[in-house]
mmCIF file of C-alpha atoms in Angstrom:
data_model
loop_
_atom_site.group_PDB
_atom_site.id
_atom_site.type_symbol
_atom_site.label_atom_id
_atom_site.label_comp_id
_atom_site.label_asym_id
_atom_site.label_seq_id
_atom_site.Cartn_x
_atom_site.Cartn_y
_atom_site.Cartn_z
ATOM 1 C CA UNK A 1472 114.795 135.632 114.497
ATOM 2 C CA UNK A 1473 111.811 133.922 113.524
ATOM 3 C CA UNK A 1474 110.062 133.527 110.480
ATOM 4 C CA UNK A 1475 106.383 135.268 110.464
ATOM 5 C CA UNK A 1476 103.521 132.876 110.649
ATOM 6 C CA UNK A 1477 102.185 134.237 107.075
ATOM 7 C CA UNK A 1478 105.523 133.181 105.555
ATOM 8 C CA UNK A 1479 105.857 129.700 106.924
ATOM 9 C CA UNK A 1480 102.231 129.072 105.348
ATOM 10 C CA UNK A 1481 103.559 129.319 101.818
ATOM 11 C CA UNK A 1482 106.957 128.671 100.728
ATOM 12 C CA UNK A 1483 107.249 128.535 96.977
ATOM 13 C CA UNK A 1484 109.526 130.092 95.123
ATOM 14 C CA UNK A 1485 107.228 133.422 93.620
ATOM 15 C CA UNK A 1486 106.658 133.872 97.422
ATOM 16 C CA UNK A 1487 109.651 134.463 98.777
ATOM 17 C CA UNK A 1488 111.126 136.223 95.534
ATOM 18 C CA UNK A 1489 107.725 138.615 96.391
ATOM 19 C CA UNK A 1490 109.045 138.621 100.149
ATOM 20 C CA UNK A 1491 112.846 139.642 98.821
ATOM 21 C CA UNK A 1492 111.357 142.721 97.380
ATOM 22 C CA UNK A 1493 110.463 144.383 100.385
ATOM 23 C CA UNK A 1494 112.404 142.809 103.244
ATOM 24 C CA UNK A 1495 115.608 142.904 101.403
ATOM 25 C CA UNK A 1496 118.195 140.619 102.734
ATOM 26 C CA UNK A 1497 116.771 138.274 105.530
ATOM 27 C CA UNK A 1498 114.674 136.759 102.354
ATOM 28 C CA UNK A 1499 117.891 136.638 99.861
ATOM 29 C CA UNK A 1500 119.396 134.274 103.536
ATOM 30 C CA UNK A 1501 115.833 132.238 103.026
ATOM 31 C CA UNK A 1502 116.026 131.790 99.139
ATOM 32 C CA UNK A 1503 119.332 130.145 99.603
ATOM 33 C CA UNK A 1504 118.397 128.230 102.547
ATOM 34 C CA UNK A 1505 115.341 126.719 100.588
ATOM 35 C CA UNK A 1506 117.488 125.448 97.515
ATOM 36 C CA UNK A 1507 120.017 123.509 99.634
ATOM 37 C CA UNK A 1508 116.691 121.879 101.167
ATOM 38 C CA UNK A 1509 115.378 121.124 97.845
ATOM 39 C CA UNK A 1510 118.328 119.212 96.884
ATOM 40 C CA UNK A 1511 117.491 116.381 99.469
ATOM 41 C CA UNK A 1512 114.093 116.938 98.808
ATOM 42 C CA UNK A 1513 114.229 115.736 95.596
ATOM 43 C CA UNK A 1514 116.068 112.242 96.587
ATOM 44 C CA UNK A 1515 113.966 111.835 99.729
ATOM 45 C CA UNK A 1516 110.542 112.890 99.647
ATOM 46 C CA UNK A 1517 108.851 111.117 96.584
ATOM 47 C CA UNK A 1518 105.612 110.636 95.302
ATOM 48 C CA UNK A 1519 104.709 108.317 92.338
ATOM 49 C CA UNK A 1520 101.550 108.796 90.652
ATOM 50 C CA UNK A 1521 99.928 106.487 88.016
ATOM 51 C CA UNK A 1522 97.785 107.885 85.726
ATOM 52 C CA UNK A 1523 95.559 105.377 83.404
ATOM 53 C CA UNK A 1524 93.821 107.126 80.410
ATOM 54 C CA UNK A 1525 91.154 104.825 78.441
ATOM 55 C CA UNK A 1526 93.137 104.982 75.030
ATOM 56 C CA UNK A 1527 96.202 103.353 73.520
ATOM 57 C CA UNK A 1528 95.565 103.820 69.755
ATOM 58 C CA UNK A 1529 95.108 107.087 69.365
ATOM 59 C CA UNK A 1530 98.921 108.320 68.965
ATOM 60 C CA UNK A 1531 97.714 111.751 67.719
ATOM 61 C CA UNK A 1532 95.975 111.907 71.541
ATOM 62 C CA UNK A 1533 99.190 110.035 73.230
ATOM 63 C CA UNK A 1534 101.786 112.415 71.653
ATOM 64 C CA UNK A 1535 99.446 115.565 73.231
ATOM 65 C CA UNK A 1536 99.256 113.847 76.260
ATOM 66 C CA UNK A 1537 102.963 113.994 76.539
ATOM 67 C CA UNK A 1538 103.700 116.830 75.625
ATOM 68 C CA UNK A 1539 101.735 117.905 78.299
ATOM 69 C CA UNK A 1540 104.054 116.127 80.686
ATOM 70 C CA UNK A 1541 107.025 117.463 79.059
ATOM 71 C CA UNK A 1542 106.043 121.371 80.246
ATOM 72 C CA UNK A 1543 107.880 121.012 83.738
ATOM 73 C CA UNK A 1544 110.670 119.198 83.648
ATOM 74 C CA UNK A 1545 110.663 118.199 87.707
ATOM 75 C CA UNK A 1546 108.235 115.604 86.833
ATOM 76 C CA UNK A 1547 109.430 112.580 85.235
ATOM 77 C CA UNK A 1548 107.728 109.758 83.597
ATOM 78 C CA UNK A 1549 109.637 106.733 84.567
ATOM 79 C CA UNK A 1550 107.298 104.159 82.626
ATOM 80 C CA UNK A 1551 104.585 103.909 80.008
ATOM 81 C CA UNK A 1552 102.434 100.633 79.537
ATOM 82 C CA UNK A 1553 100.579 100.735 76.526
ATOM 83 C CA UNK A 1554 98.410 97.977 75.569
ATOM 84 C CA UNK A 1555 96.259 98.391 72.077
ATOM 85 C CA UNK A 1556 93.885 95.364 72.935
ATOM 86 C CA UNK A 1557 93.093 96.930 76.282
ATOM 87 C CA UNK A 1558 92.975 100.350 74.367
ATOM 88 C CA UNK A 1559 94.483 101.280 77.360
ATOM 89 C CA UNK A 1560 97.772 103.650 79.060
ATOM 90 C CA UNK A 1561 99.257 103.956 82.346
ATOM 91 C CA UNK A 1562 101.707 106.728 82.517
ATOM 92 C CA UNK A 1563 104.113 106.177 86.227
ATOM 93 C CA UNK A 1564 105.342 109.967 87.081
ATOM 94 C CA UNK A 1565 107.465 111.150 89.428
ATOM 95 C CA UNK A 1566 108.153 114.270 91.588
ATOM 96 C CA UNK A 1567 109.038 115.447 94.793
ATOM 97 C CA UNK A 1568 106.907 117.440 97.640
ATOM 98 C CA UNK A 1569 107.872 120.384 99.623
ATOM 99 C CA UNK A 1570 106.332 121.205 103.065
ATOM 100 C CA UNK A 1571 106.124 124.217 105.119
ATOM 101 C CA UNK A 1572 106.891 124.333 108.907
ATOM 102 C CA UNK A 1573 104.267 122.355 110.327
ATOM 103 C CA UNK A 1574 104.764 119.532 108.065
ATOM 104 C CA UNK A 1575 101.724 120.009 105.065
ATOM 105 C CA UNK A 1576 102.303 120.002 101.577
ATOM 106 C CA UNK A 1577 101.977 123.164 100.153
ATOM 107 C CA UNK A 1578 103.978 122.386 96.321
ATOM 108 C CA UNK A 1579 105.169 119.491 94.009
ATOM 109 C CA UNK A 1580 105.759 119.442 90.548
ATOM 110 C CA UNK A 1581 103.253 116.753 89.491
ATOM 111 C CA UNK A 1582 100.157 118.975 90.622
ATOM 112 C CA UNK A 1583 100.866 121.356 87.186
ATOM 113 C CA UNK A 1584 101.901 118.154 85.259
ATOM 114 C CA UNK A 1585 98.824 115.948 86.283
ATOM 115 C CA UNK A 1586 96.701 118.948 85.408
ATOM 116 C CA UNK A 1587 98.310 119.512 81.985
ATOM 117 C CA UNK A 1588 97.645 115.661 81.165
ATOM 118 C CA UNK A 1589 94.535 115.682 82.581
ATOM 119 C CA UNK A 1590 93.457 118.406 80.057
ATOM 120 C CA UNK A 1591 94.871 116.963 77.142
ATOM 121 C CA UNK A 1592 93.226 113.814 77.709
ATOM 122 C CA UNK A 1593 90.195 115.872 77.648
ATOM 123 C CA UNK A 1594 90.782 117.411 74.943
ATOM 124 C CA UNK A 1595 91.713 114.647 72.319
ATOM 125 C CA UNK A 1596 89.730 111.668 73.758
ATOM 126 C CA UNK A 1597 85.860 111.057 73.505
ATOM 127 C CA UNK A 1598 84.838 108.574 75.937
ATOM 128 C CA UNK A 1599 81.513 108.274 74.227
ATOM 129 C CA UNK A 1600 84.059 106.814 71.134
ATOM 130 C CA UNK A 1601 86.372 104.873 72.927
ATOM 131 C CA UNK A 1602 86.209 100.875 73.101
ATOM 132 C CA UNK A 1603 88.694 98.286 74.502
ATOM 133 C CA UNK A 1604 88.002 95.528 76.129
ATOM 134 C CA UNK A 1605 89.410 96.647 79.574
ATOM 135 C CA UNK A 1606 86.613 98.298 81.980
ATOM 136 C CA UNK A 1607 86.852 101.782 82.039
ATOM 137 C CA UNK A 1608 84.454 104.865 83.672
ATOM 138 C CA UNK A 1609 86.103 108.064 82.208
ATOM 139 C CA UNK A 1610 88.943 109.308 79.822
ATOM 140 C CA UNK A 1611 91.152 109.557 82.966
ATOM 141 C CA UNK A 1612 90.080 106.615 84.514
ATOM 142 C CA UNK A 1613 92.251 106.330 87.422
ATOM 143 C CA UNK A 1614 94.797 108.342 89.396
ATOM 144 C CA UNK A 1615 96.739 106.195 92.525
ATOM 145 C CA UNK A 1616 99.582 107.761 94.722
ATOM 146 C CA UNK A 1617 102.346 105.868 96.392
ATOM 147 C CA UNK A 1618 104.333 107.222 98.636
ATOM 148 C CA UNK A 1619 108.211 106.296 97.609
ATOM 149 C CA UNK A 1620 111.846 106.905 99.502
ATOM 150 C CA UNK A 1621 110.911 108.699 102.873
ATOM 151 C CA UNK A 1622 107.565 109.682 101.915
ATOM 152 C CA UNK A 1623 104.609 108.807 103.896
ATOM 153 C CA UNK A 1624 101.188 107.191 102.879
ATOM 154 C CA UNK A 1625 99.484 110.199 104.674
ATOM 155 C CA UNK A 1626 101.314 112.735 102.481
ATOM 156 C CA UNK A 1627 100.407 110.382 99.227
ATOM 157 C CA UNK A 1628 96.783 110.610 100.866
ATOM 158 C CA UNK A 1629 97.163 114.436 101.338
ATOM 159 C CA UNK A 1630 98.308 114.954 97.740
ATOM 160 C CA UNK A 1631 95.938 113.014 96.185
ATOM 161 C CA UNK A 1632 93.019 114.768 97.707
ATOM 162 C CA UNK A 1633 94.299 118.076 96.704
ATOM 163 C CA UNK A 1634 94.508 116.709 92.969
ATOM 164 C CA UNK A 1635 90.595 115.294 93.187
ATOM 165 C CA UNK A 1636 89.813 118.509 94.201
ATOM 166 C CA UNK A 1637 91.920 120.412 91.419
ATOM 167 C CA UNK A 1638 90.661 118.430 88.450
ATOM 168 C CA UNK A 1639 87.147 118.147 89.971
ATOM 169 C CA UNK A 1640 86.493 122.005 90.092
ATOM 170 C CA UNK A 1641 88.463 122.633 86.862
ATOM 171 C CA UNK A 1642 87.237 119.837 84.633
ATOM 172 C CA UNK A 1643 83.757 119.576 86.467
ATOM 173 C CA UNK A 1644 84.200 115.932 86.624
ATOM 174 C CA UNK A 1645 82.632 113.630 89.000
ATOM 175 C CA UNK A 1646 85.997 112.297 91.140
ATOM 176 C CA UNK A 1647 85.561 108.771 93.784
ATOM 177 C CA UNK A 1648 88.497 108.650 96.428
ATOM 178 C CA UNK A 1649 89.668 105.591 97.519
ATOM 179 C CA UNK A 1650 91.744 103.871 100.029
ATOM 180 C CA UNK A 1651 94.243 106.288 102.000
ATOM 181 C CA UNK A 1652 92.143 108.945 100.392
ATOM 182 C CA UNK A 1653 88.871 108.146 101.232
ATOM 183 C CA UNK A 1654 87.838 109.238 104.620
ATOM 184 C CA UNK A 1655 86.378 105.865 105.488
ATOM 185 C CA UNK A 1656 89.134 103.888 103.437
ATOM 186 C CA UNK A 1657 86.211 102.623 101.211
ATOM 187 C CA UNK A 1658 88.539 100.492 98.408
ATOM 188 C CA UNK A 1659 88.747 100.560 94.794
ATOM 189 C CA UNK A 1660 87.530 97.521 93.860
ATOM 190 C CA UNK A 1661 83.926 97.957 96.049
ATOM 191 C CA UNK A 1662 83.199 101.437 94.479
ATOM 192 C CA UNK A 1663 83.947 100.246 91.109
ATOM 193 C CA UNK A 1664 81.107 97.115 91.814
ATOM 194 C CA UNK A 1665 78.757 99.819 93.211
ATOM 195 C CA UNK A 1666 79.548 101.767 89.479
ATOM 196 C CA UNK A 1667 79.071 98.906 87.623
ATOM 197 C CA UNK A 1668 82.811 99.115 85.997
ATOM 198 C CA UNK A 1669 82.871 95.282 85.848
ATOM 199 C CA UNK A 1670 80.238 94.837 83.570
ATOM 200 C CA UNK A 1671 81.160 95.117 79.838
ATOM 201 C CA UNK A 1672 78.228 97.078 77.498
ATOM 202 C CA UNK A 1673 79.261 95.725 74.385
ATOM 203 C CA UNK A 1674 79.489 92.489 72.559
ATOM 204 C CA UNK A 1675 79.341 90.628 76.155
ATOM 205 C CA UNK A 1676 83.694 91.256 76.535
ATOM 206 C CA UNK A 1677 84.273 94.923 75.478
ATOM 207 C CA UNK A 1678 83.402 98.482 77.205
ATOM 208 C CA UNK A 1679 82.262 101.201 74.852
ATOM 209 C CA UNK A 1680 81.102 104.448 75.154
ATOM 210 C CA UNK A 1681 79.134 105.758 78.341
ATOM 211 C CA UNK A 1682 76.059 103.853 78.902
ATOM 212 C CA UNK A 1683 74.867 104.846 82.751
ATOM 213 C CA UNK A 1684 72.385 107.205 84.026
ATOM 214 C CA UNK A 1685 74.058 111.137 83.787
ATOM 215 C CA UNK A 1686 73.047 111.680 87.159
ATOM 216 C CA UNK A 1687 74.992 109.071 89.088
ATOM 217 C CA UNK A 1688 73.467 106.338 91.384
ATOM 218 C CA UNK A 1689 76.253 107.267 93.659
ATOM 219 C CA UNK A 1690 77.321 110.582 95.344
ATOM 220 C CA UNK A 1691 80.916 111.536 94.282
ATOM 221 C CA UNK A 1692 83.460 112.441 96.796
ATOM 222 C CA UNK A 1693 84.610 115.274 94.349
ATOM 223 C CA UNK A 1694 82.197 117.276 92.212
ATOM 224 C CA UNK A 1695 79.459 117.357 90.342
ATOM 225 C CA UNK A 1696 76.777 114.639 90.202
ATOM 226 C CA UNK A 1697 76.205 115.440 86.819
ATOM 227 C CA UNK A 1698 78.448 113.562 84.463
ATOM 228 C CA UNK A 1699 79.677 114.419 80.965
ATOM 229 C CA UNK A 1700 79.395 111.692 78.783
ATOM 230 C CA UNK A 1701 82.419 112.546 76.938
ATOM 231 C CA UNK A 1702 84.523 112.711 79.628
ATOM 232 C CA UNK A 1703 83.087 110.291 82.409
ATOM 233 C CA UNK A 1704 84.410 109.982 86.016
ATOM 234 C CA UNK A 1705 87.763 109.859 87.836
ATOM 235 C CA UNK A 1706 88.690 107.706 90.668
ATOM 236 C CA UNK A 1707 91.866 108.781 92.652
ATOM 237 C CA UNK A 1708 93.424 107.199 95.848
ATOM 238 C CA UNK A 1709 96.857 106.926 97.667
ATOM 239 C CA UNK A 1710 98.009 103.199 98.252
ATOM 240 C CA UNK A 1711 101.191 101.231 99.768
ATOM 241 C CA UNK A 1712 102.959 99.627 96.581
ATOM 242 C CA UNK A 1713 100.457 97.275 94.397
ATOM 243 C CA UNK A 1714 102.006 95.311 91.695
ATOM 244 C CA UNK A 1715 99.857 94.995 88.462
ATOM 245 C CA UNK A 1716 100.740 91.035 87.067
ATOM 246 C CA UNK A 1717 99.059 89.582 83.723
ATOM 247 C CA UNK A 1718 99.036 85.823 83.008
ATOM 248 C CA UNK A 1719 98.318 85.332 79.204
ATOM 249 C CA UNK A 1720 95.711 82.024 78.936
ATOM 250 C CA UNK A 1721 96.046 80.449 75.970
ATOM 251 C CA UNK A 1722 92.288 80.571 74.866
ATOM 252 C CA UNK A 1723 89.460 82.377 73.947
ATOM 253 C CA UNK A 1724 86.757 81.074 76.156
ATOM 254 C CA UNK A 1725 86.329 83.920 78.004
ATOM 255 C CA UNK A 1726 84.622 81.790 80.375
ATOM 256 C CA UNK A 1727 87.457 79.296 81.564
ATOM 257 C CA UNK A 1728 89.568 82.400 81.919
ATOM 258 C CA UNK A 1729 86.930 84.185 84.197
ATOM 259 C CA UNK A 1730 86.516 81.088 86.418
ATOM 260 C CA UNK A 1731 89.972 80.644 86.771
ATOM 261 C CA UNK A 1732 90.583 84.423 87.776
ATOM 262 C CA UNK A 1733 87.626 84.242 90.618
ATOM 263 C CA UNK A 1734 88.954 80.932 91.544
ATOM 264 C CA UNK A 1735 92.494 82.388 92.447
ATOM 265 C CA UNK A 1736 91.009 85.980 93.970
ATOM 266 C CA UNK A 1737 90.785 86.643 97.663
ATOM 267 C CA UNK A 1738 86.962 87.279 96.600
ATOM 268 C CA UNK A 1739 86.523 83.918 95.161
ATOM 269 C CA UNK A 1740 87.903 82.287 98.266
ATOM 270 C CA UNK A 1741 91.682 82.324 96.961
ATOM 271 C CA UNK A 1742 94.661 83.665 97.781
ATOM 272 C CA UNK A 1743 94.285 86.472 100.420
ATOM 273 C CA UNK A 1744 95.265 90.486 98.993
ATOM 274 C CA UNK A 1745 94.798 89.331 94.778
ATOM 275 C CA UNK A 1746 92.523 90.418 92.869
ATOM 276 C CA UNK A 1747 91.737 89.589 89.306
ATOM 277 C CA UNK A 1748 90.225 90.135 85.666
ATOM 278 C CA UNK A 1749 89.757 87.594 83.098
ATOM 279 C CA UNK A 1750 89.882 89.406 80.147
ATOM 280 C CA UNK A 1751 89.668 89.018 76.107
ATOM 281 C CA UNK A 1752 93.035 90.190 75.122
ATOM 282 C CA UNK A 1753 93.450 90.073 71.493
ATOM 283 C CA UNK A 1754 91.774 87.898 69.035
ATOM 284 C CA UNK A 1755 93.462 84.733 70.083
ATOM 285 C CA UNK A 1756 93.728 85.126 73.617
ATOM 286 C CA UNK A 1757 92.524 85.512 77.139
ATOM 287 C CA UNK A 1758 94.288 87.047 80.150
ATOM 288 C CA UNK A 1759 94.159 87.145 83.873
ATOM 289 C CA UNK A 1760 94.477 90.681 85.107
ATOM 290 C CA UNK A 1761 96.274 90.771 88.789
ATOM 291 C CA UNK A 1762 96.536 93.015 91.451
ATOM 292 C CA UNK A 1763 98.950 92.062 93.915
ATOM 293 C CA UNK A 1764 98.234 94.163 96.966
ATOM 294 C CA UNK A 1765 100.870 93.098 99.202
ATOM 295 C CA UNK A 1766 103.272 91.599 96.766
ATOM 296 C CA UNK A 1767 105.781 90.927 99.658
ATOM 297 C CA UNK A 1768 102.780 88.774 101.364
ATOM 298 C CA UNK A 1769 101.235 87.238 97.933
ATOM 299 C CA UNK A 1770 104.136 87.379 95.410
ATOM 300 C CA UNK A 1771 103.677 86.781 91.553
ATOM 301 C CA UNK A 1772 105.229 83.005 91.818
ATOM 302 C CA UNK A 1773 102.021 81.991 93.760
ATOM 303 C CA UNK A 1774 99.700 83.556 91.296
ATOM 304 C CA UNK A 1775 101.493 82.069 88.600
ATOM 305 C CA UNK A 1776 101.263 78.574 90.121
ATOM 306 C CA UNK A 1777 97.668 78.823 91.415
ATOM 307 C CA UNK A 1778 96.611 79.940 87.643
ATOM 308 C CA UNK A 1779 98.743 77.534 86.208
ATOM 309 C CA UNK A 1780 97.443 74.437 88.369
ATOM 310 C CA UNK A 1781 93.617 75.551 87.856
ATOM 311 C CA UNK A 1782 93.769 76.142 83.827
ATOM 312 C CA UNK A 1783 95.499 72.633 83.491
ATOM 313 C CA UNK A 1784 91.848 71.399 85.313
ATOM 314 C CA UNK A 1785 90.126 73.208 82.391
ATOM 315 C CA UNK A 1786 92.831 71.667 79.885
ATOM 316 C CA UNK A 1787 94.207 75.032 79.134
ATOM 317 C CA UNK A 1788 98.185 76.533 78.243
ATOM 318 C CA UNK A 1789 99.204 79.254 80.337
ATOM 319 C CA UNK A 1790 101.882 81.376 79.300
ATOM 320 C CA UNK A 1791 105.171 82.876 81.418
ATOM 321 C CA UNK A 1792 103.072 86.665 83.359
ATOM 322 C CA UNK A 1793 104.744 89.869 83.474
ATOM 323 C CA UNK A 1794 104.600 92.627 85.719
ATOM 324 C CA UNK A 1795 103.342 96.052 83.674
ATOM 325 C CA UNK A 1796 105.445 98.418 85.993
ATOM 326 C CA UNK A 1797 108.935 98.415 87.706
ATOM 327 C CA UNK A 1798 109.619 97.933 91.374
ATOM 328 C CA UNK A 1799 109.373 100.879 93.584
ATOM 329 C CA UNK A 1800 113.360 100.616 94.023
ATOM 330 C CA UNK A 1801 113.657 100.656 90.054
ATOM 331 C CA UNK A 1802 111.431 103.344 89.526
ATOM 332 C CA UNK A 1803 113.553 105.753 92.517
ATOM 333 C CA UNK A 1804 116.653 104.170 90.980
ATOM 334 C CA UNK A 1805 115.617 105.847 87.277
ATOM 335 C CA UNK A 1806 113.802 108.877 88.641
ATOM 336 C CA UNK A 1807 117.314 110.294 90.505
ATOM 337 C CA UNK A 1808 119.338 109.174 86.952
ATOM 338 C CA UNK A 1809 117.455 111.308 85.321
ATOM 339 C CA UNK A 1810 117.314 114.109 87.470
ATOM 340 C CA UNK A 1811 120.694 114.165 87.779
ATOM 341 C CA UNK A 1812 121.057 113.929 83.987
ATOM 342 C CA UNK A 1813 119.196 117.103 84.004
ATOM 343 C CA UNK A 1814 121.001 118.893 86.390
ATOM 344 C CA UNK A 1815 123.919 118.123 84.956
ATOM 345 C CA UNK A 1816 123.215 120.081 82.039
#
């Protein structure tokens, strides 16, 4: 016996409970069926999503934030980076996907959880307050999905377009897609340049407030054209692995620092698949921001060693990078300890 086309289309859980009620026992087969899948579902098909809110100093806002993530336990944050120069906060979650029959996603966990951070952001954090000396177009600033375990980039592209469209229409916020998500694969770092996110408004090294037109120059992907000045824009794409890698210069001309980090980007004619940043960080220092995008091509030794080489031209110390996230591996490796740590209770 077959299942009807109308239940293949949705199979959560109030579905088929609303199914049991008036087909009786061929559901009550189906419920059980489902929660034997879900058990390799959770170990197999994996999403990681990295959230990046423009605020690191506001705890009162942080501690809402998280709260917010706390409300389904099936998500799991894996990693925080905070960084109070950057006034800055990536949050790495993790969750699994379900599909129906003909292989779409129909539920995860992190859609409720991204949409219960989402609105907390909103509701403690004023972009038109905010400073740091990172760049940064809205509260939530930017939403990537890898795929991880036996996930696939098209399902991290999938899900990610299904969020835009969920925090677009709910928060009426202007949302960019990039990458996998984009239907021309238009990437990050171009749409950013066409936004002007590289160009700080304040004190020639810091981004404050919201200082472009309210009507964007650019047509979102998501939502409104109109933007709220308290809130900003989102971007959100689906990516294979990136690797975020900071090199600390020992300096504060901002200058040196910014030559060095074009000198050593694929767009300055350096190494192929980096980009960079050079960025105030602190009151004594500089840093190169990195974005390894095929860290198994471009690893952070040759960064290192390319940034080391071209500060000692300038006469400038270079301190030891560090990555701001776990490996893919680590972060499956702690996602399934604490799962189990939960079903175990």
């Amino acid at each position: 016996m077959d299942l009807n086309p109308s239940y293949k289309k949705d199979f959560t859980m109030g579905y088929l409970e609303d199914k049991w009620l008036r087909n009786g026992k061929w559901i009550i087969f189906l419920y059980f069926r489902f929660h034997k899948d879900m058990k390799s579902t959770k170990k197999s098909m994996l999403l990681c999503c990295k959230l990046y809110v423009s605020e690191s100093r506001n705890h009162t806002a942080l501690d809402s934030i998280e709260r917010a993530a706390r409300l389904d336990g099936e998500t799991v944050i894996v990693n925080k980076f905070e960084d109070r120069a950057y006034n800055r906060i990536r949050y790495t979650l993790v969750s699994y996907i379900v599909h129906d029959s003909t292989g779409n996603i129909i539920y995860s966990p992190l859609q409720r959880t991204l949409q219960s951070m989402v609105e907390a952001a909103y509701e403690a954090i004023n972009l038109e307050l905010q400073c740091g000396a990172h760049p940064r177009l809205g509260v939530v600033d930017d939403i990537v999905f890898h795929p991880l375990a036996q996930a696939s980039l098209d399902e991290a592209a999938s899900f990610a377009k299904m969020a835009a469209a969920d925090i677009a229409n709910k928060f009426q916020v202007p949302v960019f897609l990039y990458d996998a998500a984009h239907p021309m694969g238009k990437p990050l770092d171009i749409i950013r340049r066409e936004l002007g996110y590289y160009r700080p408004n304040f004190m020639g090294s810091q981004w404050s407030g919201w200082d472009m037109p309210e009507v964007l120059p650019e047509k979102p992907d998501v939502g409104p054209t109109m933007v709220s000045r308290a809130r900003g824009i989102v971007m959100i794409g689906a990516r294979p692995w990136v690797s975020a890698y900071n090199i600390p210069i020992v300096s504060t001309d901002i200058s040196a620092t910014r030559r060095i980090a074009r000198m050593v980007s694929a767009r300055g004619g350096g190494l192929p698949t980096v980009q960079t940043m050079g960025l105030f960080h602190g009151e004594d220092s500089t840093e190169i921001a990195c974005m390894l995008l095929e860290p198994n091509r471009i690893g952070a030794e040759q960064v290192q060693y390319q940034v080391e080489m071209l500060a000692a031209q300038e006469g400038l110390d270079v301190e030891e990078g560090y990555f701001t996230d776990f490996s893919p591996d680590m972060i499956i490796e702690k996602y399934l300890k604490l799962i189990a740590g939960d079903e175990s209770h």
